[in-house]
Amino acid sequence: MNTKGMKIGILTSGGDCPGLNAAIRSVGKTAILKYGMRVYGISSGFQGLINKDVVELDDKKLSGILTLGGTILGTSREKPFKNKGVLKEELSKPEIIKKNYELLNLDCIVCIGGNGTQKTAYKLSQIGLNVIGIPKTIDNDVWGTDLSFGFDSAVSIATEALDRLHTTANSHRRIMVMEVMGHHAGWLALYAGIAGGGDVILIPEIEYREENIIKYLEKRASSGKPYSIVVVAEGIQIKEKLRGESEEGRVKTSACSTIAQMIEKQTGLETRETILGYVQRGGTPSATDRILATRFGAFAAELIAKKKFGRLAALKGTDVIAIDLKETAGRIKTVPPNDPMIKEAKLIDTCFGDET
Ligand code: F6P
């Protein structure tokens, strides 16, 4: 296998998450040390490919970043196929990317990102670029992999936040509503909700009825439970009339506020809101995420060495395997409403708002 002198680019795209640097380090170290390739860091996701903003990474630059949160390369939500926009020399963004890929003499680009990134990676492969995808996201919703890195760290952060809410909820005898990220998929709310002892867990995949939540919370209160914890995914389906509007009448209020206000109004129980926000995406990766990112990175570099392009590194059980980008592009892994975790959580009386 003649890999010496091959040139590869690495980019991170979409929302950041813990473990990105661990993945960059692993791709880079494997490519450089094992296969003698040259590695280039592409700045700010696909934007860096449009602007030809790259820097060569050597072994030294890749040292000491395993535990670092964020991404040393920077990231953006640039979607070159969405806003194709004719830029320089009347070329569209995908055409500029292709031209720059050729000018830089790249043999492959490793695209580390979530669903949107993998869709773009697939489209780039369709116009003739060699690409490999690595799945990352705190939402854990990349289709085709059991786990994406970033998720485990976010679950730990959200769980710790819930642990802390328990004590203050108990002191004040309040209902605490906490919102975690997850527009389409409720994995983070489900895992953190179970780990953090959430009494009510609301996720986008399960339609709730207000009366079920109210009945459940009132029953807890009347049976002597001094407080309750409600975990809400940001993307839960809320009937439009319920979502309040800001003074300007444009910006909708959060899922957290909507649910908290509804609970306080209907139960009369004092209720407080916490939106965890970007805290859940920041900071050092958990051990599980470091390991997963390292495994994906090394595997991705091996795929390049074997010239098996157009694939996504994915976890199946305990194995890292390659799946075609075509399979994952445009698909989202949501929580099946009959997921065993939901069934088990219901056995311990967790309320998902769909039943009484
Ligand atoms: O990384 C995915 C995600 O965490 C979503 O759950 C969330 O809605 C989104 O990112 C928000 O990120 P940003 O404000 O950076 O677009």
Tab-separated table of C-alpha atoms and ligand atoms in Angstrom:
chain	number	residue	atom	x	y	z
A	1	MET	CA	0.000	0.000	0.000
A	2	ASN	CA	1.759	3.162	-1.146
A	3	THR	CA	0.441	5.924	1.085
A	4	LYS	CA	3.604	7.995	1.536
A	5	GLY	CA	3.088	11.532	0.319
A	6	MET	CA	-0.696	11.261	0.186
A	7	LYS	CA	-2.277	14.566	1.233
A	8	ILE	CA	-5.377	14.648	3.359
A	9	GLY	CA	-7.474	17.483	4.788
A	10	ILE	CA	-9.443	17.402	8.049
A	11	LEU	CA	-12.369	19.665	8.851
A	12	THR	CA	-14.855	20.014	11.687
A	13	SER	CA	-18.294	21.323	10.780
A	14	GLY	CA	-21.605	22.085	12.508
A	15	GLY	CA	-22.075	22.663	16.247
A	16	ASP	CA	-18.956	21.849	18.240
A	17	CYS	CA	-18.825	19.153	20.910
A	18	PRO	CA	-16.320	17.521	23.255
A	19	GLY	CA	-14.022	15.048	21.484
A	20	LEU	CA	-13.396	16.930	18.223
A	21	ASN	CA	-9.728	17.491	19.026
A	22	ALA	CA	-9.327	13.865	20.074
A	23	ALA	CA	-10.614	12.850	16.611
A	24	ILE	CA	-8.377	15.366	14.769
A	25	ARG	CA	-5.377	14.089	16.753
A	26	SER	CA	-6.177	10.491	15.983
A	27	VAL	CA	-6.705	10.954	12.230
A	28	GLY	CA	-3.535	13.053	12.074
A	29	LYS	CA	-1.290	10.804	14.117
A	30	THR	CA	-2.361	7.664	12.247
A	31	ALA	CA	-2.013	9.345	8.862
A	32	ILE	CA	1.396	10.873	9.622
A	33	LEU	CA	3.067	8.300	11.843
A	34	LYS	CA	1.658	5.085	10.436
A	35	TYR	CA	1.152	5.943	6.779
A	36	GLY	CA	3.563	8.815	6.072
A	37	MET	CA	0.787	11.064	4.751
A	38	ARG	CA	0.735	14.860	4.898
A	39	VAL	CA	-2.154	16.296	6.885
A	40	TYR	CA	-3.814	19.692	6.491
A	41	GLY	CA	-6.230	21.275	8.953
A	42	ILE	CA	-9.055	23.087	7.158
A	43	SER	CA	-10.351	26.125	9.034
A	44	SER	CA	-14.020	26.619	10.032
A	45	GLY	CA	-15.641	23.672	8.307
A	46	PHE	CA	-16.604	23.959	4.632
A	47	GLN	CA	-15.916	27.698	4.789
A	48	GLY	CA	-12.209	26.880	4.916
A	49	LEU	CA	-12.529	24.904	1.690
A	50	ILE	CA	-14.242	27.831	0.000
A	51	ASN	CA	-11.579	30.287	1.236
A	52	LYS	CA	-8.654	27.849	0.829
A	53	ASP	CA	-7.853	28.447	4.478
A	54	VAL	CA	-5.666	25.506	5.473
A	55	VAL	CA	-2.612	24.871	7.615
A	56	GLU	CA	-0.332	21.836	7.640
A	57	LEU	CA	-0.538	19.809	10.851
A	58	ASP	CA	2.496	17.938	12.126
A	59	ASP	CA	2.927	15.572	15.029
A	60	LYS	CA	3.838	18.456	17.335
A	61	LYS	CA	0.696	20.455	16.517
A	62	LEU	CA	-1.371	17.365	17.266
A	63	SER	CA	0.125	16.837	20.720
A	64	GLY	CA	-1.575	17.889	23.917
A	65	ILE	CA	-5.052	18.311	22.426
A	66	LEU	CA	-6.692	15.023	23.446
A	67	THR	CA	-8.434	16.493	26.473
A	68	LEU	CA	-9.192	19.904	24.980
A	69	GLY	CA	-12.840	20.877	24.364
A	70	GLY	CA	-13.999	22.643	21.169
A	71	THR	CA	-12.003	22.294	17.963
A	72	ILE	CA	-8.544	23.656	17.171
A	73	LEU	CA	-9.701	24.008	13.551
A	74	GLY	CA	-12.779	26.104	14.265
A	75	THR	CA	-16.191	25.239	12.877
A	76	SER	CA	-19.104	26.815	11.014
A	77	ARG	CA	-22.547	25.891	9.771
A	78	GLU	CA	-21.612	26.601	6.139
A	79	LYS	CA	-23.738	24.427	3.822
A	80	PRO	CA	-22.200	24.904	0.363
A	81	PHE	CA	-24.955	23.028	-1.484
A	82	LYS	CA	-27.746	24.917	0.258
A	83	ASN	CA	-26.713	28.455	-0.556
A	84	LYS	CA	-24.737	27.669	-3.666
A	85	GLY	CA	-24.287	31.388	-4.305
A	86	VAL	CA	-22.137	32.341	-7.243
A	87	LEU	CA	-18.963	33.733	-5.721
A	88	LYS	CA	-15.559	34.274	-7.289
A	89	GLU	CA	-15.113	33.783	-11.005
A	90	GLU	CA	-18.791	32.927	-11.336
A	91	LEU	CA	-18.317	29.552	-9.743
A	92	SER	CA	-20.803	28.086	-7.295
A	93	LYS	CA	-19.582	27.135	-3.811
A	94	PRO	CA	-19.365	23.401	-4.606
A	95	GLU	CA	-17.364	24.242	-7.741
A	96	ILE	CA	-15.003	26.467	-5.745
A	97	ILE	CA	-14.540	23.689	-3.204
A	98	LYS	CA	-13.723	21.228	-5.961
A	99	LYS	CA	-11.273	23.647	-7.536
A	100	ASN	CA	-9.539	24.300	-4.202
A	101	TYR	CA	-9.408	20.577	-3.431
A	102	GLU	CA	-7.569	20.110	-6.721
A	103	LEU	CA	-5.309	23.147	-6.227
A	104	LEU	CA	-4.348	21.878	-2.774
A	105	ASN	CA	-3.639	18.465	-4.315
A	106	LEU	CA	-5.715	16.720	-1.684
A	107	ASP	CA	-6.307	12.977	-1.918
A	108	CYS	CA	-9.143	12.974	0.618
A	109	ILE	CA	-11.006	15.128	3.128
A	110	VAL	CA	-12.084	13.831	6.528
A	111	CYS	CA	-15.351	15.521	7.472
A	112	ILE	CA	-16.022	15.396	11.206
A	113	GLY	CA	-19.592	16.433	11.890
A	114	GLY	CA	-23.238	15.600	12.388
A	115	ASN	CA	-26.088	14.945	9.966
A	116	GLY	CA	-25.751	18.113	7.921
A	117	THR	CA	-22.004	17.615	7.555
A	118	GLN	CA	-22.368	14.034	6.388
A	119	LYS	CA	-24.992	15.077	3.843
A	120	THR	CA	-22.588	17.684	2.451
A	121	ALA	CA	-19.741	15.143	2.516
A	122	TYR	CA	-21.871	12.750	0.481
A	123	LYS	CA	-22.713	15.461	-2.047
A	124	LEU	CA	-19.017	16.326	-2.376
A	125	SER	CA	-18.290	12.664	-3.066
A	126	GLN	CA	-20.925	12.825	-5.831
A	127	ILE	CA	-19.017	15.623	-7.566
A	128	GLY	CA	-15.782	13.668	-7.478
A	129	LEU	CA	-14.053	14.431	-4.158
A	130	ASN	CA	-12.716	11.642	-1.968
A	131	VAL	CA	-14.257	12.001	1.475
A	132	ILE	CA	-14.535	10.083	4.741
A	133	GLY	CA	-17.060	10.995	7.445
A	134	ILE	CA	-16.702	10.788	11.216
A	135	PRO	CA	-19.891	11.230	13.290
A	136	LYS	CA	-19.951	13.694	16.161
A	137	THR	CA	-22.872	15.338	17.918
A	138	ILE	CA	-24.241	15.788	21.400
A	139	ASP	CA	-27.638	14.885	19.900
A	140	ASN	CA	-26.537	11.303	19.011
A	141	ASP	CA	-28.813	11.440	15.977
A	142	VAL	CA	-26.427	10.505	13.143
A	143	TRP	CA	-28.055	7.652	11.301
A	144	GLY	CA	-26.087	4.405	10.978
A	145	THR	CA	-23.928	4.597	14.107
A	146	ASP	CA	-24.930	3.367	17.546
A	147	LEU	CA	-23.086	6.282	19.098
A	148	SER	CA	-21.549	9.585	18.015
A	149	PHE	CA	-18.848	11.151	20.139
A	150	GLY	CA	-19.845	14.233	22.144
A	151	PHE	CA	-23.029	12.586	23.346
A	152	ASP	CA	-21.562	10.872	26.397
A	153	SER	CA	-19.954	14.092	27.664
A	154	ALA	CA	-23.206	16.016	27.180
A	155	VAL	CA	-25.166	13.342	29.060
A	156	SER	CA	-22.744	13.671	31.990
A	157	ILE	CA	-22.993	17.474	32.025
A	158	ALA	CA	-26.797	17.420	31.860
A	159	THR	CA	-26.947	14.715	34.540
A	160	GLU	CA	-24.780	16.751	36.881
A	161	ALA	CA	-27.014	19.763	36.306
A	162	LEU	CA	-30.064	17.652	37.184
A	163	ASP	CA	-28.350	16.373	40.341
A	164	ARG	CA	-27.840	19.971	41.395
A	165	LEU	CA	-31.439	20.894	40.609
A	166	HIS	CA	-32.660	18.082	42.881
A	167	THR	CA	-31.221	19.664	46.025
A	168	THR	CA	-32.510	23.167	45.362
A	169	ALA	CA	-35.890	21.785	44.225
A	170	ASN	CA	-36.146	19.870	47.497
A	171	SER	CA	-35.199	22.873	49.647
A	172	HIS	CA	-37.839	25.106	48.052
A	173	ARG	CA	-40.423	22.400	47.315
A	174	ARG	CA	-40.573	23.423	43.695
A	175	ILE	CA	-41.028	21.915	40.306
A	176	MET	CA	-37.898	22.328	38.215
A	177	VAL	CA	-38.103	22.231	34.419
A	178	MET	CA	-34.780	21.786	32.652
A	179	GLU	CA	-34.313	22.049	28.884
A	180	VAL	CA	-31.555	20.228	27.042
A	181	MET	CA	-30.620	20.409	23.353
A	182	GLY	CA	-32.155	18.164	20.730
A	183	HIS	CA	-34.286	19.621	17.957
A	184	HIS	CA	-35.427	16.414	16.328
A	185	ALA	CA	-34.044	13.682	18.553
A	186	GLY	CA	-34.621	13.229	22.277
A	187	TRP	CA	-31.642	10.998	23.076
A	188	LEU	CA	-29.961	13.540	25.339
A	189	ALA	CA	-33.166	14.282	27.271
A	190	LEU	CA	-33.878	10.558	27.575
A	191	TYR	CA	-30.413	9.540	28.817
A	192	ALA	CA	-29.859	12.529	31.108
A	193	GLY	CA	-33.466	12.291	32.279
A	194	ILE	CA	-33.041	8.690	33.353
A	195	ALA	CA	-29.533	9.196	34.791
A	196	GLY	CA	-30.609	12.338	36.633
A	197	GLY	CA	-33.841	10.874	38.019
A	198	GLY	CA	-36.209	13.045	35.994
A	199	ASP	CA	-39.842	12.459	36.967
A	200	VAL	CA	-41.185	13.717	33.636
A	201	ILE	CA	-39.214	13.415	30.386
A	202	LEU	CA	-40.549	15.085	27.256
A	203	ILE	CA	-38.949	14.296	23.884
A	204	PRO	CA	-39.832	15.313	20.303
A	205	GLU	CA	-40.675	11.737	19.325
A	206	ILE	CA	-43.472	11.289	21.884
A	207	GLU	CA	-46.574	13.433	21.725
A	208	TYR	CA	-47.578	14.525	25.225
A	209	ARG	CA	-50.905	15.615	26.613
A	210	GLU	CA	-50.898	18.406	29.174
A	211	GLU	CA	-53.498	16.688	31.326
A	212	ASN	CA	-51.266	13.614	31.694
A	213	ILE	CA	-48.362	15.722	32.966
A	214	ILE	CA	-50.592	17.698	35.355
A	215	LYS	CA	-52.284	14.594	36.741
A	216	TYR	CA	-48.903	12.946	37.295
A	217	LEU	CA	-47.357	15.965	39.054
A	218	GLU	CA	-50.417	16.518	41.244
A	219	LYS	CA	-50.373	12.865	42.250
A	220	ARG	CA	-46.719	13.174	43.255
A	221	ALA	CA	-47.439	16.302	45.287
A	222	SER	CA	-50.438	14.799	47.054
A	223	SER	CA	-48.509	11.640	47.901
A	224	GLY	CA	-46.027	13.735	49.862
A	225	LYS	CA	-43.265	14.142	47.260
A	226	PRO	CA	-41.962	17.644	47.977
A	227	TYR	CA	-40.662	18.372	44.475
A	228	SER	CA	-40.538	17.135	40.880
A	229	ILE	CA	-38.007	17.320	38.074
A	230	VAL	CA	-39.131	17.751	34.457
A	231	VAL	CA	-36.613	17.247	31.617
A	232	VAL	CA	-37.570	18.757	28.266
A	233	ALA	CA	-35.866	18.452	24.872
A	234	GLU	CA	-35.775	21.797	23.061
A	235	GLY	CA	-37.592	20.374	20.048
A	236	ILE	CA	-40.714	18.927	21.702
A	237	GLN	CA	-43.871	19.324	19.707
A	238	ILE	CA	-45.797	22.187	21.239
A	239	LYS	CA	-49.137	23.258	19.954
A	240	GLU	CA	-48.523	26.689	18.438
A	241	LYS	CA	-51.144	28.413	20.552
A	242	LEU	CA	-49.248	27.392	23.669
A	243	ARG	CA	-45.892	28.864	22.744
A	244	GLY	CA	-45.848	32.433	24.018
A	245	GLU	CA	-44.505	35.221	21.881
A	246	SER	CA	-42.055	37.963	22.786
A	247	GLU	CA	-42.902	41.656	22.875
A	248	GLU	CA	-41.993	41.988	19.216
A	249	GLY	CA	-44.432	39.202	18.553
A	250	ARG	CA	-41.874	37.290	16.523
A	251	VAL	CA	-39.551	35.230	18.686
A	252	LYS	CA	-41.217	32.198	20.171
A	253	THR	CA	-40.501	31.314	23.792
A	254	SER	CA	-38.578	28.179	24.644
A	255	ALA	CA	-40.031	24.752	25.193
A	256	CYS	CA	-38.849	25.072	28.789
A	257	SER	CA	-40.805	28.287	29.450
A	258	THR	CA	-43.900	27.001	27.746
A	259	ILE	CA	-43.977	23.828	29.815
A	260	ALA	CA	-43.028	25.575	33.081
A	261	GLN	CA	-45.746	28.209	32.671
A	262	MET	CA	-48.330	25.604	31.776
A	263	ILE	CA	-47.449	23.538	34.873
A	264	GLU	CA	-47.480	26.470	37.281
A	265	LYS	CA	-50.764	27.776	35.910
A	266	GLN	CA	-52.538	24.441	36.009
A	267	THR	CA	-51.155	22.991	39.268
A	268	GLY	CA	-50.533	26.142	41.282
A	269	LEU	CA	-47.194	24.593	42.289
A	270	GLU	CA	-44.199	26.914	42.264
A	271	THR	CA	-42.186	26.158	39.132
A	272	ARG	CA	-38.760	27.284	37.917
A	273	GLU	CA	-36.981	27.022	34.555
A	274	THR	CA	-33.389	26.174	33.618
A	275	ILE	CA	-32.130	26.124	30.050
A	276	LEU	CA	-28.792	24.369	30.030
A	277	GLY	CA	-27.724	25.852	26.686
A	278	TYR	CA	-24.166	25.796	25.415
A	279	VAL	CA	-22.716	24.569	28.699
A	280	GLN	CA	-23.682	21.091	27.522
A	281	ARG	CA	-21.453	21.398	24.437
A	282	GLY	CA	-18.360	22.816	26.080
A	283	GLY	CA	-15.369	21.575	27.989
A	284	THR	CA	-13.268	18.476	28.196
A	285	PRO	CA	-14.533	15.202	26.673
A	286	SER	CA	-15.461	12.218	28.837
A	287	ALA	CA	-13.275	9.095	28.732
A	288	THR	CA	-15.891	7.345	26.548
A	289	ASP	CA	-15.862	10.212	24.022
A	290	ARG	CA	-12.062	10.330	23.933
A	291	ILE	CA	-11.945	6.610	23.214
A	292	LEU	CA	-14.679	6.732	20.563
A	293	ALA	CA	-13.165	9.763	18.822
A	294	THR	CA	-9.745	8.103	18.852
A	295	ARG	CA	-11.151	4.861	17.413
A	296	PHE	CA	-13.094	6.699	14.687
A	297	GLY	CA	-10.054	8.820	13.793
A	298	ALA	CA	-7.629	5.911	13.451
A	299	PHE	CA	-10.213	3.910	11.500
A	300	ALA	CA	-10.867	6.829	9.142
A	301	ALA	CA	-7.142	7.156	8.365
A	302	GLU	CA	-7.002	3.418	7.655
A	303	LEU	CA	-9.935	3.717	5.252
A	304	ILE	CA	-8.014	6.419	3.400
A	305	ALA	CA	-4.899	4.238	3.265
A	306	LYS	CA	-7.035	1.470	1.744
A	307	LYS	CA	-8.625	4.042	-0.605
A	308	LYS	CA	-12.083	3.122	0.627
A	309	PHE	CA	-13.652	6.538	0.175
A	310	GLY	CA	-17.250	7.747	0.476
A	311	ARG	CA	-17.697	6.025	3.851
A	312	LEU	CA	-18.679	6.976	7.385
A	313	ALA	CA	-16.878	5.463	10.374
A	314	ALA	CA	-19.642	4.049	12.573
A	315	LEU	CA	-19.993	2.122	15.821
A	316	LYS	CA	-21.948	-1.153	15.653
A	317	GLY	CA	-22.016	-2.878	19.020
A	318	THR	CA	-18.366	-2.749	20.051
A	319	ASP	CA	-16.952	-2.638	16.508
A	320	VAL	CA	-16.071	0.333	14.367
A	321	ILE	CA	-17.261	-0.337	10.835
A	322	ALA	CA	-17.608	1.587	7.583
A	323	ILE	CA	-20.995	2.406	6.087
A	324	ASP	CA	-21.656	4.168	2.793
A	325	LEU	CA	-22.231	7.904	3.187
A	326	LYS	CA	-25.158	7.432	0.833
A	327	GLU	CA	-26.906	5.400	3.526
A	328	THR	CA	-26.644	8.049	6.218
A	329	ALA	CA	-27.041	11.223	4.100
A	330	GLY	CA	-30.330	12.999	4.773
A	331	ARG	CA	-31.449	10.602	7.519
A	332	ILE	CA	-31.813	11.225	11.254
A	333	LYS	CA	-31.676	8.625	14.009
A	334	THR	CA	-34.543	9.490	16.321
A	335	VAL	CA	-35.715	7.697	19.468
A	336	PRO	CA	-38.133	4.894	18.571
A	337	PRO	CA	-41.217	5.403	20.776
A	338	ASN	CA	-41.006	1.692	21.682
A	339	ASP	CA	-37.332	1.932	22.672
A	340	PRO	CA	-36.616	-0.457	25.582
A	341	MET	CA	-35.256	2.459	27.632
A	342	ILE	CA	-38.638	4.157	27.492
A	343	LYS	CA	-40.401	0.971	28.493
A	344	GLU	CA	-38.046	0.492	31.442
A	345	ALA	CA	-38.303	4.114	32.544
A	346	LYS	CA	-42.097	3.797	32.510
A	347	LEU	CA	-41.799	0.733	34.761
A	348	ILE	CA	-40.267	2.952	37.448
A	349	ASP	CA	-43.116	5.439	36.950
A	350	THR	CA	-41.355	8.019	34.792
A	351	CYS	CA	-43.915	10.094	32.900
A	352	PHE	CA	-43.443	10.779	29.166
A	353	GLY	CA	-46.702	12.694	28.933
A	354	ASP	CA	-48.346	10.168	26.612
A	355	GLU	CA	-50.125	8.086	29.265
A	356	THR	CA	-51.467	8.559	32.746
B	1	F6P	O1	-25.003	20.322	17.918
B	1	F6P	C1	-26.397	20.174	17.695
B	1	F6P	C2	-27.092	21.188	18.514
B	1	F6P	O2	-26.600	20.982	19.783
B	1	F6P	C3	-28.618	21.135	18.557
B	1	F6P	O3	-29.178	20.286	19.501
B	1	F6P	C4	-28.948	22.571	18.833
B	1	F6P	O4	-30.233	22.895	18.468
B	1	F6P	C5	-27.948	23.283	17.995
B	1	F6P	O5	-26.799	22.489	18.051
B	1	F6P	C6	-27.713	24.710	18.379
B	1	F6P	O6	-26.443	25.150	18.015
B	1	F6P	P1	-26.081	26.511	17.283
B	1	F6P	O7	-26.701	27.603	18.042
B	1	F6P	O8	-24.588	26.521	17.323
B	1	F6P	O9	-26.603	26.433	15.887
